[in-house]
Short mmCIF file of C-alpha atoms in Angstrom, two decimals:
data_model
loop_
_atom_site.label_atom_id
_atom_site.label_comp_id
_atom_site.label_asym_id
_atom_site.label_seq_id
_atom_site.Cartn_x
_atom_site.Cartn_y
_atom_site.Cartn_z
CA UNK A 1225 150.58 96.55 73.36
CA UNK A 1226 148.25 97.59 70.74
CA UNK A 1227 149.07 99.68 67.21
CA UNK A 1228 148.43 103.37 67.18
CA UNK A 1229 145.70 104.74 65.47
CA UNK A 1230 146.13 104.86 61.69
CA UNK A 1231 143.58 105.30 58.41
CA UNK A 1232 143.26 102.14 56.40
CA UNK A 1233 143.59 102.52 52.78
CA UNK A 1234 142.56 99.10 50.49
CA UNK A 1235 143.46 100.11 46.48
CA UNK A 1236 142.42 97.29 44.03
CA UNK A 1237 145.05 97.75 41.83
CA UNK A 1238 148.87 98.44 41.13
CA UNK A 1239 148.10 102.08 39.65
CA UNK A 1240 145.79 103.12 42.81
CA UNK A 1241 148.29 101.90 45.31
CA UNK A 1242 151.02 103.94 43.53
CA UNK A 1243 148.14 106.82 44.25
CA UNK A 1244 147.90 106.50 47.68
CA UNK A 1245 151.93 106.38 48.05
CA UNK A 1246 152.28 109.68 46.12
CA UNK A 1247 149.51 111.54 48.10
CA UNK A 1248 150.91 110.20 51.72
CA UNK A 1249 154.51 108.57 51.11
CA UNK A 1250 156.41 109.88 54.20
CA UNK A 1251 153.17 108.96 56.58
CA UNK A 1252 152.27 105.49 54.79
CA UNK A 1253 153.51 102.62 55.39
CA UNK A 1254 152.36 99.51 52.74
CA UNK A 1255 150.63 96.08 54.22
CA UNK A 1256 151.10 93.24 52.46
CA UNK A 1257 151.14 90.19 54.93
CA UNK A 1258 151.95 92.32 57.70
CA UNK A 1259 154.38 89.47 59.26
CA UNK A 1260 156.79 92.40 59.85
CA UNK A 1261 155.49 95.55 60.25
CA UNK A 1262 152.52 94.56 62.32
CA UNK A 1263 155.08 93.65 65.27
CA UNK A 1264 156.35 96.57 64.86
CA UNK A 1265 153.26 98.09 65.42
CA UNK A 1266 152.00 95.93 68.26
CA UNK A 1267 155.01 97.13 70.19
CA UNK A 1268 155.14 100.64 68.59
CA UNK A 1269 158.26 100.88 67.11
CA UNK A 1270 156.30 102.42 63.89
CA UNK A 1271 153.03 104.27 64.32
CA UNK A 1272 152.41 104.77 60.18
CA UNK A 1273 149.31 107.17 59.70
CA UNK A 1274 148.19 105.36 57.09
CA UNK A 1275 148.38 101.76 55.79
CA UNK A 1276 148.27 100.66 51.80
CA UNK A 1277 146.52 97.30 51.75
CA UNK A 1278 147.79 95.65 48.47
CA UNK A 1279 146.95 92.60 49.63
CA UNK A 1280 144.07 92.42 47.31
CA UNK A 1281 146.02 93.29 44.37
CA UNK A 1282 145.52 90.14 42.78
CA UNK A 1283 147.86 90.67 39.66
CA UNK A 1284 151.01 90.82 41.88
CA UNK A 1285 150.70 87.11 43.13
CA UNK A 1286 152.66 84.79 40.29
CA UNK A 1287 155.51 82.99 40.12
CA UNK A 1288 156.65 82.56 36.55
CA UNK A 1289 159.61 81.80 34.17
CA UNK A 1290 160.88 84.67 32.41
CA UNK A 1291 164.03 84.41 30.64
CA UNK A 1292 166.93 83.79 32.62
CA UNK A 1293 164.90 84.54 35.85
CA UNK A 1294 162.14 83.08 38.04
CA UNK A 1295 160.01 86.08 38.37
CA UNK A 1296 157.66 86.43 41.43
CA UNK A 1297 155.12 89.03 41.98
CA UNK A 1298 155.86 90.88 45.23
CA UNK A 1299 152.46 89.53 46.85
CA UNK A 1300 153.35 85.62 46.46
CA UNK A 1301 153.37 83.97 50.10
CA UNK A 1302 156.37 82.01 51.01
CA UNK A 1303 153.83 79.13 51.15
CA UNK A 1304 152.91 79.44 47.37
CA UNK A 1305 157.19 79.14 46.82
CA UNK A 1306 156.98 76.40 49.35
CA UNK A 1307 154.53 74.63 47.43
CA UNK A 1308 155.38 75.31 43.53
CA UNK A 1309 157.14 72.81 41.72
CA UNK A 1310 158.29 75.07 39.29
CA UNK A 1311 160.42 77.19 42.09
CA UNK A 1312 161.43 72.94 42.60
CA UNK A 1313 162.39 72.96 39.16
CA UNK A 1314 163.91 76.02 38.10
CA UNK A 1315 165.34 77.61 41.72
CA UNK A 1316 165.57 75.00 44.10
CA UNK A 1317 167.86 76.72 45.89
CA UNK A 1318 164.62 78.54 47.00
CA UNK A 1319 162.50 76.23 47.96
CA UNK A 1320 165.07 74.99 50.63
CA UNK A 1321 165.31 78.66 51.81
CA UNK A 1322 161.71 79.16 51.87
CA UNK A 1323 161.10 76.48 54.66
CA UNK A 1324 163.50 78.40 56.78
CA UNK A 1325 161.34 81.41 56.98
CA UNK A 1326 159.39 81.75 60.17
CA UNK A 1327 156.88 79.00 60.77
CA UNK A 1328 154.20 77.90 59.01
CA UNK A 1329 151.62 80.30 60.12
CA UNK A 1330 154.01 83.00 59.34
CA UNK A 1331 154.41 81.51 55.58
CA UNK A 1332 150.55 81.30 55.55
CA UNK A 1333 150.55 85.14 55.08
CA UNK A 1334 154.04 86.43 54.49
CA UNK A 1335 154.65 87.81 51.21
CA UNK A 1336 157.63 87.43 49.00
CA UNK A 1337 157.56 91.63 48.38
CA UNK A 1338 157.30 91.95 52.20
CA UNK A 1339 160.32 90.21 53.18
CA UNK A 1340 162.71 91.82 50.54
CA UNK A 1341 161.33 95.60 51.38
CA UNK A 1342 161.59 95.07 55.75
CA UNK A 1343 165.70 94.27 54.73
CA UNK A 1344 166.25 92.42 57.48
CA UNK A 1345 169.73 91.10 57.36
CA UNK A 1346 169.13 87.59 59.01
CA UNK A 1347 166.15 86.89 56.59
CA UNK A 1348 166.36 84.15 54.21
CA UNK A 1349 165.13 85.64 50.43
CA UNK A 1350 167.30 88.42 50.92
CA UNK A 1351 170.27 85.99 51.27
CA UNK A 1352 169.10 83.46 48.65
CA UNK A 1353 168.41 86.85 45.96
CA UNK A 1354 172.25 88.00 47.14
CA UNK A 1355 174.06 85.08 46.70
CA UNK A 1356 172.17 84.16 43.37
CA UNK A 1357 172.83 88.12 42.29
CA UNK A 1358 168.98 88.14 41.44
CA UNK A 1359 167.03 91.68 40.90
CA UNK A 1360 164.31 93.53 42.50
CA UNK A 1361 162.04 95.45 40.23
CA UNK A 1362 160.76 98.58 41.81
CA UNK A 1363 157.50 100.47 40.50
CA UNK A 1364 157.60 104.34 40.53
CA UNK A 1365 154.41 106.20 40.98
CA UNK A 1366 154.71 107.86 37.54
CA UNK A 1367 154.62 104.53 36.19
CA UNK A 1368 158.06 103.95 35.40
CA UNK A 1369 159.90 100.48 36.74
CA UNK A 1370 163.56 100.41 38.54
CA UNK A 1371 165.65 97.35 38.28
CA UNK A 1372 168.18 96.85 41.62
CA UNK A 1373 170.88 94.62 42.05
CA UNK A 1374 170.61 93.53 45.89
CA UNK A 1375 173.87 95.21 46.71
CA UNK A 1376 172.21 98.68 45.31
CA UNK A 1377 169.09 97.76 47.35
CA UNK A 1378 170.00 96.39 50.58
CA UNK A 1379 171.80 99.66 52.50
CA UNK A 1380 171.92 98.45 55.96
CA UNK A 1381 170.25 96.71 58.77
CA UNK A 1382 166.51 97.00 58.45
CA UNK A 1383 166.93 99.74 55.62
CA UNK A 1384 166.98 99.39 51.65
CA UNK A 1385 166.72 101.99 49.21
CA UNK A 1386 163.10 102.18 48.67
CA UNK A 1387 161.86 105.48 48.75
CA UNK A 1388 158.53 106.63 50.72
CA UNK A 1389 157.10 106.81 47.09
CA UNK A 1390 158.11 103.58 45.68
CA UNK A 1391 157.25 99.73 45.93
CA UNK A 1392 158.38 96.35 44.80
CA UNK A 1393 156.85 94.92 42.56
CA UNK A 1394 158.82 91.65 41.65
CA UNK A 1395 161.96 89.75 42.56
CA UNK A 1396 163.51 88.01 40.21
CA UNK A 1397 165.90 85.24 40.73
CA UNK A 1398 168.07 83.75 38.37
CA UNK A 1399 167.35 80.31 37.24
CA UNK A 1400 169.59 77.48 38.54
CA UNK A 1401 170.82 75.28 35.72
CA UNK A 1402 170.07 71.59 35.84
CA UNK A 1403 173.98 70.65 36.47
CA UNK A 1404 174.72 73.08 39.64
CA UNK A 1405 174.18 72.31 42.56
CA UNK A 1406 173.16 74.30 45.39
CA UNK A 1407 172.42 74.40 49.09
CA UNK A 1408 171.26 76.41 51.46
CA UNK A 1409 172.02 75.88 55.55
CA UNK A 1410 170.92 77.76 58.87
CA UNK A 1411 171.34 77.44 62.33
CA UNK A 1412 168.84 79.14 64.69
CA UNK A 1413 168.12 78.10 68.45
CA UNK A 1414 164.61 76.57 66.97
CA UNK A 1415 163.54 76.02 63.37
CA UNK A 1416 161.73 78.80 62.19
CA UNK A 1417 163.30 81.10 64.73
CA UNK A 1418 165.66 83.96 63.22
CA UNK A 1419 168.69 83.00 62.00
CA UNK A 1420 172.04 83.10 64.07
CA UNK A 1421 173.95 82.75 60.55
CA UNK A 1422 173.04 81.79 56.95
CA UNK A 1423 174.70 80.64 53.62
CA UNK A 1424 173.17 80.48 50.49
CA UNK A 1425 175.19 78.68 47.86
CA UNK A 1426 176.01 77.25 44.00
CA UNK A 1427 178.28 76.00 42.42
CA UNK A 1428 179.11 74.22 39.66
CA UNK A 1429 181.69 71.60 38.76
CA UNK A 1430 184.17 69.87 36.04
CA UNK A 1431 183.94 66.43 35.70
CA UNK A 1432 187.34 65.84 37.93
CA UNK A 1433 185.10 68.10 40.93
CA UNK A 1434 187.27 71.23 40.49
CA UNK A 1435 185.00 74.43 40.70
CA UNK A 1436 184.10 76.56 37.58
CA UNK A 1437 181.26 79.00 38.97
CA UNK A 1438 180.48 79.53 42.73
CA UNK A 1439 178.16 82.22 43.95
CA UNK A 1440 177.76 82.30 47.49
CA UNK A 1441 175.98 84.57 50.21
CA UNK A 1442 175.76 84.39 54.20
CA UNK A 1443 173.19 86.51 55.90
CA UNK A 1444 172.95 87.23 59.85
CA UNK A 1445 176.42 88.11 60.09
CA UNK A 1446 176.62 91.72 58.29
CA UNK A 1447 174.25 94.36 58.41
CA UNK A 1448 173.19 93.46 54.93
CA UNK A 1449 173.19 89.87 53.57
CA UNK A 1450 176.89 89.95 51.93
CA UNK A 1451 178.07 88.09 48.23
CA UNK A 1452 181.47 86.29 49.53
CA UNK A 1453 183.33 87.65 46.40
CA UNK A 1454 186.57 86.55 47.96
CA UNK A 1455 185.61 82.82 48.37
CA UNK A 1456 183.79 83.10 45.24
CA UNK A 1457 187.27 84.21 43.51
CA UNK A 1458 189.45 82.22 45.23
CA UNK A 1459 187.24 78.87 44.57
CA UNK A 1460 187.55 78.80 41.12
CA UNK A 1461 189.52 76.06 39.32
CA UNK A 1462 189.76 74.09 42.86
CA UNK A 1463 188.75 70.89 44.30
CA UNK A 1464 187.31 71.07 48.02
CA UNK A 1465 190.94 69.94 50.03
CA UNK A 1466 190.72 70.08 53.61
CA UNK A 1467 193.29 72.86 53.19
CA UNK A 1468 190.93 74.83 50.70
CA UNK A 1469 188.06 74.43 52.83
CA UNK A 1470 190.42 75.69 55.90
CA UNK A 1471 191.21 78.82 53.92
CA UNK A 1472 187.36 79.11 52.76
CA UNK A 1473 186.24 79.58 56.50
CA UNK A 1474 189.24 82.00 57.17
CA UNK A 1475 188.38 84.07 53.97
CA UNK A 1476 184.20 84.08 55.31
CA UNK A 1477 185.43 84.87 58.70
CA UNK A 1478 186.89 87.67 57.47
CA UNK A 1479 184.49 89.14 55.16
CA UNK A 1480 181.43 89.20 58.72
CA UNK A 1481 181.09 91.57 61.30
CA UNK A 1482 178.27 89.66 63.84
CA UNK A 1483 177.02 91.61 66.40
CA UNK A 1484 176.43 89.64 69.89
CA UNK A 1485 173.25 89.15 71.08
CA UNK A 1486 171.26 87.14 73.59
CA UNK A 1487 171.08 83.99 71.00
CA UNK A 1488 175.08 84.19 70.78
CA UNK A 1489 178.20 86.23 70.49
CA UNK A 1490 179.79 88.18 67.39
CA UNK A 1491 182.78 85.39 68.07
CA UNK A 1492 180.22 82.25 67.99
CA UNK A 1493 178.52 83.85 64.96
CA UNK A 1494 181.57 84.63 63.03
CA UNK A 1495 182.79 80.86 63.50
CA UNK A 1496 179.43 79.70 62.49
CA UNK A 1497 179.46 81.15 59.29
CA UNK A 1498 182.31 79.81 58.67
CA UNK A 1499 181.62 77.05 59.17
CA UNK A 1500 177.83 76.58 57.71
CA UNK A 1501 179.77 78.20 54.30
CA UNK A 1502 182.30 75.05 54.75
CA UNK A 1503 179.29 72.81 54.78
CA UNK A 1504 177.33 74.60 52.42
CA UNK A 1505 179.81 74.20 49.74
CA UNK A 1506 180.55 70.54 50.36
CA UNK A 1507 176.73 69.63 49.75
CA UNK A 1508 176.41 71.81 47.01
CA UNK A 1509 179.49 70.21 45.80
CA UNK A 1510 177.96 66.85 45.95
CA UNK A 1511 174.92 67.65 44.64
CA UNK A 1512 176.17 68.62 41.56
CA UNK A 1513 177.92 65.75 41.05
CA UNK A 1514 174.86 63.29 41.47
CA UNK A 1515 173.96 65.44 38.24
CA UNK A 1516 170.63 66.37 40.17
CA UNK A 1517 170.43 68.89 42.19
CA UNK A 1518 167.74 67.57 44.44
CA UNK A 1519 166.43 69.16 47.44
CA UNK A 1520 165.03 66.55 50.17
CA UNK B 1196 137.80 110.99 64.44
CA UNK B 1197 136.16 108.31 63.14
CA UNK B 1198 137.64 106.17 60.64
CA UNK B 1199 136.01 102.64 61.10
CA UNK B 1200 135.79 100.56 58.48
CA UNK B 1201 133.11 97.49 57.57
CA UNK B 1202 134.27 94.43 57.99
CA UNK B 1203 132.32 91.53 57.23
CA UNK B 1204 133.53 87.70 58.52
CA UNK B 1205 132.25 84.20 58.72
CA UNK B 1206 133.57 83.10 62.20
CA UNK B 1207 132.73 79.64 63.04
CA UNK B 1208 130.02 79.64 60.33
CA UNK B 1209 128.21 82.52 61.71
CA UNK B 1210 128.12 85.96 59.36
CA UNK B 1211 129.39 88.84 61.25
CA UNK B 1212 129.48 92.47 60.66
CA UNK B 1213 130.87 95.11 62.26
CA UNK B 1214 132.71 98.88 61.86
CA UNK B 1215 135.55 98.23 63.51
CA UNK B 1216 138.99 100.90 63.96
CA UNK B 1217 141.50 99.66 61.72
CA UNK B 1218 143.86 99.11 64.19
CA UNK B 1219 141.79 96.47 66.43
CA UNK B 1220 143.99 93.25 65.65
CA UNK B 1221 141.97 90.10 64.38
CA UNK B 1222 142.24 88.66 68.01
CA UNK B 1223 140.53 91.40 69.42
CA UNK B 1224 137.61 91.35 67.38
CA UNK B 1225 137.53 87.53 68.07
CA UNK B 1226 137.16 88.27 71.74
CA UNK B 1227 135.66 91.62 71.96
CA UNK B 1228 133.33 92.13 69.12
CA UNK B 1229 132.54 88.22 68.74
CA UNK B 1230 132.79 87.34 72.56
CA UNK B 1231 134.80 84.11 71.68
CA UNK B 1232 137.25 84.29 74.27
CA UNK B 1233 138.69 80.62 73.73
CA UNK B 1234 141.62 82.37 71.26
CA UNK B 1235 144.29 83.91 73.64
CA UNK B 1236 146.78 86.83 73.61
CA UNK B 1237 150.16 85.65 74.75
CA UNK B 1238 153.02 87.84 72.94
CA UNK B 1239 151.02 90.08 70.94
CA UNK B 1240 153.90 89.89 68.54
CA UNK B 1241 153.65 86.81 66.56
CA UNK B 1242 156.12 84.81 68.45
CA UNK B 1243 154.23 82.53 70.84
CA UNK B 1244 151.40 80.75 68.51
CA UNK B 1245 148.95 81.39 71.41
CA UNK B 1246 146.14 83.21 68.92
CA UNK B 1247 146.55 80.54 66.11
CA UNK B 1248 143.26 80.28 64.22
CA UNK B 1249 142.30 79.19 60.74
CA UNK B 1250 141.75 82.17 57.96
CA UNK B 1251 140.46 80.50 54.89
CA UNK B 1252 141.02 76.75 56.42
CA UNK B 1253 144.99 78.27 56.97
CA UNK B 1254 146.56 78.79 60.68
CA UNK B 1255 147.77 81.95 61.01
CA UNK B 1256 148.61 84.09 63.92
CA UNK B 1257 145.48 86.35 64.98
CA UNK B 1258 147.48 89.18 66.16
CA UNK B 1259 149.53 90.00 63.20
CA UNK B 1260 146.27 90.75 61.37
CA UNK B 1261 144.14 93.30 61.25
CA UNK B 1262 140.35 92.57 61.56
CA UNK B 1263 139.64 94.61 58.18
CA UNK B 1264 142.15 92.11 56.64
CA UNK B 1265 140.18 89.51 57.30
CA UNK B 1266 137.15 91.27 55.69
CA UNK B 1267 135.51 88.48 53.42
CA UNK B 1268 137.19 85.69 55.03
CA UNK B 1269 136.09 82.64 56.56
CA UNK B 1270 137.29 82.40 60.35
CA UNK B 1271 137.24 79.23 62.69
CA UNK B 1272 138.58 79.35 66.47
CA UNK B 1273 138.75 76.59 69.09
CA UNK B 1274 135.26 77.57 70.06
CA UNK B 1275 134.57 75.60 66.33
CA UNK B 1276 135.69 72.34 67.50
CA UNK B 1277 132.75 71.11 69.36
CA UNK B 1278 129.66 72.51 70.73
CA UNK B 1279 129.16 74.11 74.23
CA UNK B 1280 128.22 71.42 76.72
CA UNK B 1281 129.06 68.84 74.09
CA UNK B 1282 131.49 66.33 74.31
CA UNK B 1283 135.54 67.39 73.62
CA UNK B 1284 136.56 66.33 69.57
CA UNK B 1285 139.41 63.90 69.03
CA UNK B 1286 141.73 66.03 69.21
CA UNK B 1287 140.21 67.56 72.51
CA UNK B 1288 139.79 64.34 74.11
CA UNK B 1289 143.35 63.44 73.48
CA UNK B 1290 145.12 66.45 74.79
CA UNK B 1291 142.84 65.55 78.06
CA UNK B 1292 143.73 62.03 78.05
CA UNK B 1293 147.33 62.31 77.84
CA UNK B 1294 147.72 65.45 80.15
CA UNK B 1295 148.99 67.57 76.84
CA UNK B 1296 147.98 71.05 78.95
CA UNK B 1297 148.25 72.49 82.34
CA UNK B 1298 147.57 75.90 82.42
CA UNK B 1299 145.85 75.30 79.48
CA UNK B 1300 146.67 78.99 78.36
CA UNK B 1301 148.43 78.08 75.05
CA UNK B 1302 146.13 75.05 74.11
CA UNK B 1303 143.31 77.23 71.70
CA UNK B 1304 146.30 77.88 69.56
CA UNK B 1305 147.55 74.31 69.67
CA UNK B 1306 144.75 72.91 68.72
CA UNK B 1307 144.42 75.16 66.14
CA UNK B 1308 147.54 74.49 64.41
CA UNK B 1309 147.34 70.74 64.83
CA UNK B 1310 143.73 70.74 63.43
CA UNK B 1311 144.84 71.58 60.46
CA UNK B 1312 147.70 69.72 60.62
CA UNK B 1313 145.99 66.31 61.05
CA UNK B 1314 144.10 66.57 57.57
CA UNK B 1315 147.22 66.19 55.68
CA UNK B 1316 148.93 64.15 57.61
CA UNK B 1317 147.46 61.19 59.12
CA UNK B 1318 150.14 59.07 60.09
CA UNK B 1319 152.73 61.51 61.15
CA UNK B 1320 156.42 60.73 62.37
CA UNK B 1321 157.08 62.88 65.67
CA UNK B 1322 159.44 64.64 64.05
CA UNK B 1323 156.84 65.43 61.67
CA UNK B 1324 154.69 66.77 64.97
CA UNK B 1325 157.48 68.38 66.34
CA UNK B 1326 158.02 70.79 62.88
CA UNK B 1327 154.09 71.26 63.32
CA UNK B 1328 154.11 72.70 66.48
CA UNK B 1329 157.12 74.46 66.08
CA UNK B 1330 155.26 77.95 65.90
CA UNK B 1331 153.77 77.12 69.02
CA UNK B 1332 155.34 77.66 72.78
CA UNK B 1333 153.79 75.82 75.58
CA UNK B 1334 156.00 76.86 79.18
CA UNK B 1335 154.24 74.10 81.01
CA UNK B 1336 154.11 70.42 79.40
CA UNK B 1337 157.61 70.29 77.74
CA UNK B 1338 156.00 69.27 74.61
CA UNK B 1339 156.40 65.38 75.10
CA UNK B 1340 152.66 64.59 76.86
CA UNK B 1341 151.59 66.79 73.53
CA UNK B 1342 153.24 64.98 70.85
CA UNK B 1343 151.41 62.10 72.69
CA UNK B 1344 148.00 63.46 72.36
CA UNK B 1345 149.00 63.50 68.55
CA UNK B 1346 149.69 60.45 68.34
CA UNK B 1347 146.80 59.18 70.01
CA UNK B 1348 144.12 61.75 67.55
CA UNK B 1349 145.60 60.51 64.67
CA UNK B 1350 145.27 56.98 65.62
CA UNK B 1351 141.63 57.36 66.13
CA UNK B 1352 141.05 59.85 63.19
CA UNK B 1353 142.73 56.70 60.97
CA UNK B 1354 140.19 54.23 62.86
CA UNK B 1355 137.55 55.89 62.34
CA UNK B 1356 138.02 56.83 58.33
CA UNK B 1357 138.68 53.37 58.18
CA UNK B 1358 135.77 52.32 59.65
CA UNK B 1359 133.37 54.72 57.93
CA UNK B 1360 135.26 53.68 54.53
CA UNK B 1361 133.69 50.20 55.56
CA UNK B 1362 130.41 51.14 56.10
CA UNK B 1363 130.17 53.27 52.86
CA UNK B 1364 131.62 49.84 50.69
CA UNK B 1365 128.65 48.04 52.58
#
């Protein structure tokens, strides 16, 4: 099918885009890539009057270090992350997500901003930004900024709390210390294809391998990508038994709600992510004991 | 109403310039308003691979862009890798010599995504093909007869720098 009519609007700049959303919020939709919306539009699930190109806005494409954070500009493309050896360096936990999303032509023009605002549950940034507790900054047509925790932003399946009016302007994940380790694992039918389940974790470790800090995050399995506080909490001070690791995928299993689908049932999926958290946390484990937390 | 748009586009080398509705997708104005009909329209929603083309030497999928996106860009489509009437490319020849089509339908976008592929990469693994064309569905060949014709381009492609490397030390 083809996209409804619509008016095409192409500011140069952050304070012109923030224009356009004020005069026609509730009737605009913004284009960045377009990776997601424009399916949605080929098949007419949205019919936006109006389109905000920001694609030109040059000043929104970065990735830089800024304080505790890797800060990208919401128009980075996954295959600038994918490519950027200081998201190797700082997040690396990112740069094996980022070869998870889509394939390459869809990294080619995929934006970082995009992926966060469409809130799909079974995407990968969302779950890398959850389980890292990273921010999303949020610019206000008056000028003003928001900061949101992913748990404030992410509300439900394929909805976030960004208003008609509003736009992202940067995520910002936390920088990865030298000594973690991390790992991030995915099963889909096909590489590149959406995600049946997800985990996103890091952790790191005493020199005897018992666990001080663990942060971990599954996507695909909630309607938002979901922090496994539990695990996180029970994880700490222990080593990674076969009878811990037992109780980890018990405590994921029961912190997801899959839906079934053609790909798989909620029953597979639920398993799965308890299981892919299982693995997750062994590599991440081991990683941080090499002392390098190197991503192939 | 009218609200067309310039759009101005190097496709294949060639300047062209058009007004154009917003909404026409990128593949559409390859085919309709450039009359190069080699890129093909499979799922229309990014999924398939079948409209691959290079934007700014980068595949991308031709129906999840508008044409005014690609204002200013520089476009090439199958219809860039040899001339009409002239003899097929490497790449071409080898997806002919190893039966790596039937239908042919998904091919353009194929070739597309392994044209680019082949300048990084000239010596890749299969899994390294296999990744490649992983954006890319093909219902007839089953992949394996393509993976061939890979191997086979790149083969030649290495011969052939190899050779002209000689020359040029001569």
């Amino acid at each position: 099918m083809k996209p409804a009519v619509f008016s095409y609007l192409r500011p140069t700049n952050l304070q012109e885009a923030l224009m356009f959303l004020e005069e026609y919020g509730e009737d605009a939709k913004i284009l960045s890539g377009g990776q997601s919306l424009i399916p949605t539009m080929n098949m007419r699930l949205s019919a936006p009057a109006y389109l905000i190109d920001i694609s030109r806005i040059s000043d929104l494409n970065y990735i830089k270090l800024d304080g505790d954070f890797l800060a990208v500009g919401a128009l980075t493309k996954h295959k600038d992350i994918e490519n950027s050896d200081l998201v190797k360096e700082a997040c690396p936990l990112l740069s094996e997500a980022i070869r998870w999303v889509g394939h390459a032509q869809i990294r080619n023009r995929g934006t970082v901003g995009g992926s966060i605002a469409h809130g799909d549950p079974s995407a990968e940034l969302p779950c890398v930004l959850t389980a890292l507790r990273g921010e999303i900054v949020i610019a206000n047509v008056d000028g003003s900024e928001e900061v949101l925790v992913p748990e404030e932003f992410f509300l439900t399946y394929m909805l976030t709390s960004l208003q008609p009016d509003q736009m992202v302007k940067e995520v910002r994940f936390p920088i990865i210390p030298k000594e973690s380790g991390s790992a991030f694992l995915e099963l889909a039918r096909r590489h590149g294809d959406f995600g049946l389940a997800e985990v996103a974790a890091v952790v790191d470790i005493d020199d005897e391998g018992h666990l001080l800090n663990v942060k971990i995050a599954v996507g695909g399995v909630n309607p938002t990508p979901t922090a496994l506080e539990q695990v996180e909490e029970y994880l700490i001070g222990k080593k990674l038994t076969d009878e811990v690791l037992r109780q980890v995928s018990d405590l994921t299993q029961e912190s997801v709600d899959p839906e079934s689908d053609l790909h798989g049932t909620a029953e597979y999926r639920r398993e799965l992510a308890g299981t892919l958290t299982v693995r997750a946390l062994k590599i991440a484990v081991e990683r941080a004991r090499g002392g390098n937390n190197n991503v192939q | 109403m009218s609200n067309k748009v310039q759009v101005a586009v190097f496709v294949n080398g060639k300047k062209v310039q058009k007004k154009v509705e917003p909404r026409l997708l990128l593949t559409d104005f390859i085919r309709e308003e450039c009359n190069l009909t080699g890129t093909h329209l499979g799922c229309e929603h990014g999924v398939c691979g079948a409209c691959t083309i290079l934007v700014d030497n980068e595949p991308v999928r031709s129906c999840l862009m508008f044409a005014v996106q690609a204002d200013g860009c520089d476009i090439q489509t199958v219809e860039s890798l040899n001339s009409v009437d002239g003899p097929l490319n490497v790449l071409q020849q080898s997806f002919s010599d190893n039966h790596a089509l039937q239908c042919g339908f998904c091919t353009p976008g194929f070739l597309m995504t392994l044209t680019h592929f082949l300048i990084d990469n000239e010596n890749p693994t299969e899994n390294e093909i296999r990744e490649a064309i992983s954006g890319n569905l093909c219902r007839c060949t089953g992949y394996a007869n393509i993976i061939k014709a890979v191997q086979q381009a790149a083969q030649i492609l290495q011969k052939e720098k190899s050779n002209s490397s000689v020359v040029s030390a001569q």
